[in-house]
Coordinates of C-alpha atoms and ligand atoms in Angstrom, one line a residue:
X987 CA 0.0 0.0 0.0
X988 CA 1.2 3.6 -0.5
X989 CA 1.4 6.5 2.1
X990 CA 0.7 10.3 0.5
X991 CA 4.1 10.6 0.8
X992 CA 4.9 7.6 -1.7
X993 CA 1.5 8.9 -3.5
X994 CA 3.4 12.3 -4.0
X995 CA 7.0 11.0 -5.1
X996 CA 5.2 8.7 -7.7
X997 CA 3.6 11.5 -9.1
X998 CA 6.6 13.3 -9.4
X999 CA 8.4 10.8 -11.0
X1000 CA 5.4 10.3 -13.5
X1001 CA 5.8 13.9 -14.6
X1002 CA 9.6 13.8 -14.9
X1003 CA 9.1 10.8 -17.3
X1004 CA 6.5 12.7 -18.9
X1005 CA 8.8 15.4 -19.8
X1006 CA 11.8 12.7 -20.6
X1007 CA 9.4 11.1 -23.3
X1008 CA 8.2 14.1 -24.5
X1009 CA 11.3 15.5 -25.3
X1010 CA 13.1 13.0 -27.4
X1011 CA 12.0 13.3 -31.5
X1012 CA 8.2 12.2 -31.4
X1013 CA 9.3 10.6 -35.1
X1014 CA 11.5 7.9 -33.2
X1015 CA 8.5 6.8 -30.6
X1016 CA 5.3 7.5 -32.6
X1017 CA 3.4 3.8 -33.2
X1018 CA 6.4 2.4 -32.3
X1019 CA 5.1 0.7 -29.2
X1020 CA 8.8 -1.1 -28.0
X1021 CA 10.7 2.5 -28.8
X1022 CA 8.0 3.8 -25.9
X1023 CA 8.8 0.2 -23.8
X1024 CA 12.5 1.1 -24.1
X1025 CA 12.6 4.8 -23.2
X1026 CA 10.7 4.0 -20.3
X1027 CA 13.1 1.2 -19.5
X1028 CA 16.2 4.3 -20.3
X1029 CA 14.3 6.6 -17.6
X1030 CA 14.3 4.2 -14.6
X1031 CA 17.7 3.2 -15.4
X1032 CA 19.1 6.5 -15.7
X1033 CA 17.0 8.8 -15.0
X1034 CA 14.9 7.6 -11.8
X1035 CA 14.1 4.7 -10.1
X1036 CA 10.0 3.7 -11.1
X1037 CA 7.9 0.8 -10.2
X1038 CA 7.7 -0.7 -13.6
X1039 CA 8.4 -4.2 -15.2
X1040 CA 11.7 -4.1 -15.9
X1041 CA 13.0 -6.0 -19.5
X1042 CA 14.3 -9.2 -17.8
X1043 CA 10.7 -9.8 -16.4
X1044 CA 9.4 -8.6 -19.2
X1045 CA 11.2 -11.6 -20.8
X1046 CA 10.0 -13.9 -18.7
X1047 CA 6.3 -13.2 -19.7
X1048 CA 7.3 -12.6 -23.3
X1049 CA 8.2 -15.8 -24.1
X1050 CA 5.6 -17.7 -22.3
X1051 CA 2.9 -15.0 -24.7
X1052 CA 5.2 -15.9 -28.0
X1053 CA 4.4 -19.6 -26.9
X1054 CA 1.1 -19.8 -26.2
X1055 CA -1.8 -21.6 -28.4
X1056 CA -4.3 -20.4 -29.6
X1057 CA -2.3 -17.0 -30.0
X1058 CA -2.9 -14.9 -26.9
X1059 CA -6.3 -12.5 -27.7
X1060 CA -7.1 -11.1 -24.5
X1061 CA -5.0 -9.9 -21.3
X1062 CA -5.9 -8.3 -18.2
X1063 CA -3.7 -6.0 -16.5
X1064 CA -4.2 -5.1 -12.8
X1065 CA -1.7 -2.3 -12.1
X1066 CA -1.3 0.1 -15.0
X1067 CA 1.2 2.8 -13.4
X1068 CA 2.6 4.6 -16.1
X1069 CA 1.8 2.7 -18.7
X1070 CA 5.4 0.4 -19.4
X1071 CA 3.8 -3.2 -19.2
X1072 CA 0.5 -2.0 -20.9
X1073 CA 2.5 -1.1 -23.5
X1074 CA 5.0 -4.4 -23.8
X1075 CA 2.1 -6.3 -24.3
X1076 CA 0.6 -4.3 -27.2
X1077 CA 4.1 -4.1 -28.4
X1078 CA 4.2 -8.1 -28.0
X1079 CA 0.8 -8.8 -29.9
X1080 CA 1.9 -6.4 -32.3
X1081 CA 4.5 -9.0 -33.5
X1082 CA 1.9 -11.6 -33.1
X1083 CA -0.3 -10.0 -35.4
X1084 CA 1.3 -7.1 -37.3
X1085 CA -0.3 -4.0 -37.1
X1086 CA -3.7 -4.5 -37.9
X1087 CA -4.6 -6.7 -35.6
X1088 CA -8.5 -8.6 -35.2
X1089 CA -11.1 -6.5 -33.3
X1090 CA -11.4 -9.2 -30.7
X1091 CA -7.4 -8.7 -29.6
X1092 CA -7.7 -6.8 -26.2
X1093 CA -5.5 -6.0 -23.2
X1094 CA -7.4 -4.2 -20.7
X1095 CA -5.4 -2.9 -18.4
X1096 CA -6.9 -1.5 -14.8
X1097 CA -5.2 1.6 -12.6
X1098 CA -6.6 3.6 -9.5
X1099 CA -5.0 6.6 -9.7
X1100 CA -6.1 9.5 -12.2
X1101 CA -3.1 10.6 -12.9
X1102 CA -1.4 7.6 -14.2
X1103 CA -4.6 6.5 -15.7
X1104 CA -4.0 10.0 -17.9
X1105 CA 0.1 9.6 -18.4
X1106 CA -0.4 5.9 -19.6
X1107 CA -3.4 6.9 -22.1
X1108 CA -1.1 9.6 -23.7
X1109 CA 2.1 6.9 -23.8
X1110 CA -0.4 4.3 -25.1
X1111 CA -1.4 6.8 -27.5
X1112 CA 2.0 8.0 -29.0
X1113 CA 2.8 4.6 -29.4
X1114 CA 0.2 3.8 -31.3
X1115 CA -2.0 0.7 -30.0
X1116 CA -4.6 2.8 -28.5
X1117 CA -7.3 0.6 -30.5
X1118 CA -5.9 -2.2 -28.2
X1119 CA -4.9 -1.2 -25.1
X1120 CA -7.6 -0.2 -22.8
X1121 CA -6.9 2.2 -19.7
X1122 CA -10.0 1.7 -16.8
X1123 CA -10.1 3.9 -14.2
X1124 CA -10.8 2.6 -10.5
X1125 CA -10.5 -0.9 -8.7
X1126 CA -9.6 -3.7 -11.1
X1127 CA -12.3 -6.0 -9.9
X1128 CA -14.8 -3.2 -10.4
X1129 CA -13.7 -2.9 -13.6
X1130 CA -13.1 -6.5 -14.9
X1131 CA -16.7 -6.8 -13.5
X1132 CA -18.2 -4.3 -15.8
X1133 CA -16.5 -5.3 -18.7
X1134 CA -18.0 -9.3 -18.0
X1135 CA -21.3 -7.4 -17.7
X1136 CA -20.6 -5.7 -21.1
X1137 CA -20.3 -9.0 -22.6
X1138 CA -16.5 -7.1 -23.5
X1139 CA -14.6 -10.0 -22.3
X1140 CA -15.9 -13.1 -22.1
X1141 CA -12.4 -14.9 -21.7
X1142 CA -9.3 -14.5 -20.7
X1143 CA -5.5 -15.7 -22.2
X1144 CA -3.4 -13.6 -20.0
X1145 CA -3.9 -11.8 -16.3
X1146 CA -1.1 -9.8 -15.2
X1147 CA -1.1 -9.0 -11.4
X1148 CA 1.0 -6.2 -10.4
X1149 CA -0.9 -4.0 -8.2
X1150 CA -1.4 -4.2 -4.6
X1151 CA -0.3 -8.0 -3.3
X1152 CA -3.1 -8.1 -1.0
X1153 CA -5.4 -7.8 -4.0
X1154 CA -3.6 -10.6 -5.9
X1155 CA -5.2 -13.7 -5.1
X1156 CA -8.9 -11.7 -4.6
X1157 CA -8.7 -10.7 -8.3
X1158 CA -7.8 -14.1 -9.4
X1159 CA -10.7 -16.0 -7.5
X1160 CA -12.3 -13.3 -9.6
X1161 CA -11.7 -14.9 -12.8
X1162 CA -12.0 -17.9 -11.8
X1163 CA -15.6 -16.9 -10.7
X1164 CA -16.2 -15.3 -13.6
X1165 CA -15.5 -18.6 -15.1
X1166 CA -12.8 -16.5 -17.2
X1167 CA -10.1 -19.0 -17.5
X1168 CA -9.4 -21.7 -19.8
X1169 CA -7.2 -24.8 -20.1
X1170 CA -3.8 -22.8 -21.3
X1171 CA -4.5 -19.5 -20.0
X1172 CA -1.7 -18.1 -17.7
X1173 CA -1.9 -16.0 -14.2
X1174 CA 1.3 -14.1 -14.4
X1175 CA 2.4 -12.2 -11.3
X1176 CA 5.3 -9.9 -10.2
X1177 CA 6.7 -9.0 -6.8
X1178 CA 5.5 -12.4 -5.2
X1179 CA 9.4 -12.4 -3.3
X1180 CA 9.1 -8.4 -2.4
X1181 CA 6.6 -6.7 -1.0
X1182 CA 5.4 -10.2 -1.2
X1183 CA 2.0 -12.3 -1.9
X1184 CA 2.0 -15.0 0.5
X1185 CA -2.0 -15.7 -0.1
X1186 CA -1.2 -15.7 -4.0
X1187 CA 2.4 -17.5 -4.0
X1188 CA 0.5 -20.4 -1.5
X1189 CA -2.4 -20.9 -3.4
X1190 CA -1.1 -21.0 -7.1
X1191 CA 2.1 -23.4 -6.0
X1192 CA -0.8 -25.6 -4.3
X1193 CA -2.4 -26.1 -7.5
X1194 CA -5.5 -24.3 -6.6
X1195 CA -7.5 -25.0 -3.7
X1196 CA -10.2 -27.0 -6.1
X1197 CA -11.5 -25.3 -8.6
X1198 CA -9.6 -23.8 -11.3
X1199 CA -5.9 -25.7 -11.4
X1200 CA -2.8 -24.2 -11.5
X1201 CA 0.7 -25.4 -12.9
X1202 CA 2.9 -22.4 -11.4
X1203 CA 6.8 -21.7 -11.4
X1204 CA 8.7 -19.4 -10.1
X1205 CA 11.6 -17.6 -12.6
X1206 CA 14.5 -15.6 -11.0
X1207 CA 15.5 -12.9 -13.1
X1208 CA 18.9 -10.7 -12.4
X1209 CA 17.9 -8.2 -11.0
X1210 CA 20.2 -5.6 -8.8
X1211 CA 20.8 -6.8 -5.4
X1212 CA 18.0 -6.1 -3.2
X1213 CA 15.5 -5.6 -5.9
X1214 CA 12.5 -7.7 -6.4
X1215 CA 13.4 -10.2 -9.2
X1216 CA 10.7 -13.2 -9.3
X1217 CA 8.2 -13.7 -11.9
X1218 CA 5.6 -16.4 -10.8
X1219 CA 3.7 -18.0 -14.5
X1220 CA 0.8 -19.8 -13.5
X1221 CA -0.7 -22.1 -16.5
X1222 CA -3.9 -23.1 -15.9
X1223 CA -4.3 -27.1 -16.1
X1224 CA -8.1 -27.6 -15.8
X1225 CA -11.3 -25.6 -15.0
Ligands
LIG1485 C1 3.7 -1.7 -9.5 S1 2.6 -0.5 -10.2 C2 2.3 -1.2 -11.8 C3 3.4 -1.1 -12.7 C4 3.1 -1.4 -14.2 N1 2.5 -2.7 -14.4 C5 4.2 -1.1 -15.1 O1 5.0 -2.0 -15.5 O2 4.4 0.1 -15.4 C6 1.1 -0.8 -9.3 C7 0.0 0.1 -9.7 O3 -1.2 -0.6 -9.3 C8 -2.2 0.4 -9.0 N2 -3.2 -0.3 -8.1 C9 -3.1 -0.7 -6.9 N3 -4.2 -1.4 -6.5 C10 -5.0 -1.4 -7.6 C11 -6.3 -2.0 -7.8 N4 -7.0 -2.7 -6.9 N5 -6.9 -1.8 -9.0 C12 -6.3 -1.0 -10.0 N6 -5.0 -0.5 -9.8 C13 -4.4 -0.7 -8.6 C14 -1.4 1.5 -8.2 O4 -2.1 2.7 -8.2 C15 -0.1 1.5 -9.0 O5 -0.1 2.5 -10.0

């Protein structure tokens, strides 16, 4: 959870990144979704520190997406920040698909705070998938719960949890509820070592409690000493 003080320093950050996107040549970015996945990447390693998936993860989640049959069509993202997975993963089914991809390709992708809901639509924007990456204000659950009401997604390849960790396994006995999942879709999860999602990390490594089952791994990536580095992929086994 965040303090105002975190709150305030995260919006600073935002607008400092804002600026460093802004001014490099629009011509090298524009609908070039991994140019704006790298020069996020280039701020937090040079500039300042952010709470975003770094590459290595990134990696991590790639390849299990470039793997995955069917071809991944719809992903759920609870934790938007500033936009840097959001806009991997329409970089990623961008080389799935080229760049006009099928109306029924979707990430959705849920944040709570205003502001980054309005950085990450602009990022989203310059980079072109905008007709594929969807920014929803509020609680994730609020929102994945609308969208099921909507009849806007109706399944689910890919959930990405890296919001809150006490919201982690909630959200995912969402989907399941929601009957969401299918035999091949994957629950993919950061910070699980640090801050930590003892409810999540427990439930997914027992194989579900169940219902839904899960098949779940943890990779280590390299990340800097002291820095959260494990990437938990969940495949879903039966439903
Ligand atoms: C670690 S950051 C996400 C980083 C992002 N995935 C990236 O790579 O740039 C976590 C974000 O989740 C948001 N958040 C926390 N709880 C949430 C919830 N229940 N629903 C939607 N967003 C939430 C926070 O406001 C914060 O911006």
């Amino acid at each position: 959870m965040t303090t105002p003080a975190m709150q305030d320093m995260f919006a600073k950050r935002a607008a400092e990144l804002r600026e460093f996107i802004f001014s490099q040549p629009r011509s090298d970015l524009e609908n070039n979704p991994w140019a704006v996945a790298h020069a996020i990447d280039t701020f937090t390693e040079n500039v300042g520190h952010m709470m975003t998936f770094n590459q290595k993860k990134l990696e991590v989640a790639q390849a299990q997406l470039l793997a995955q049959q069917p071809s991944t069509r719809t992903i759920l993202e609870f934790g938007t920040f500033v936009g840097k997975s959001a806009v991997a993963w329409g970089a990623i089914l961008r080389d799935i698909y080229g760049k006009n991809m099928p109306e029924d390709v979707n990430v959705y992708t849920f944040e709570m705070d205003p502001q980054m809901v309005a950085l990450s639509r602009e990022l989203i924007k310059l980079a072109g998938i905008e007709d594929v990456v969807h920014v929803l204000e509020g609680p994730g659950s609020e929102s994945l719960k609308k969208l099921h009401a909507e009849g806007k997604v109706i399944g689910v390849d890919m959930a990405f949890f890296d919001h809150w960790e006490k919201y982690y396994l909630p959200d995912l006995q969402l989907i399941e509820e929601l009957k969401l999942f299918h035999v091949g879709s994957l629950a993919i999860a950061d910070n699980t070592d640090f801050p930590g999602a003892p409810d999540y990390l427990k439930y997914v490594k027992a194989g579900g409690y169940g219902g839904v089952k899960y098949d779940s791994k943890s990779f280590e990536t390299a990340s800097k000493p002291g820095r959260p580095s494990t990437v938990e992929v969940s495949t879903i086994v039966a439903v």
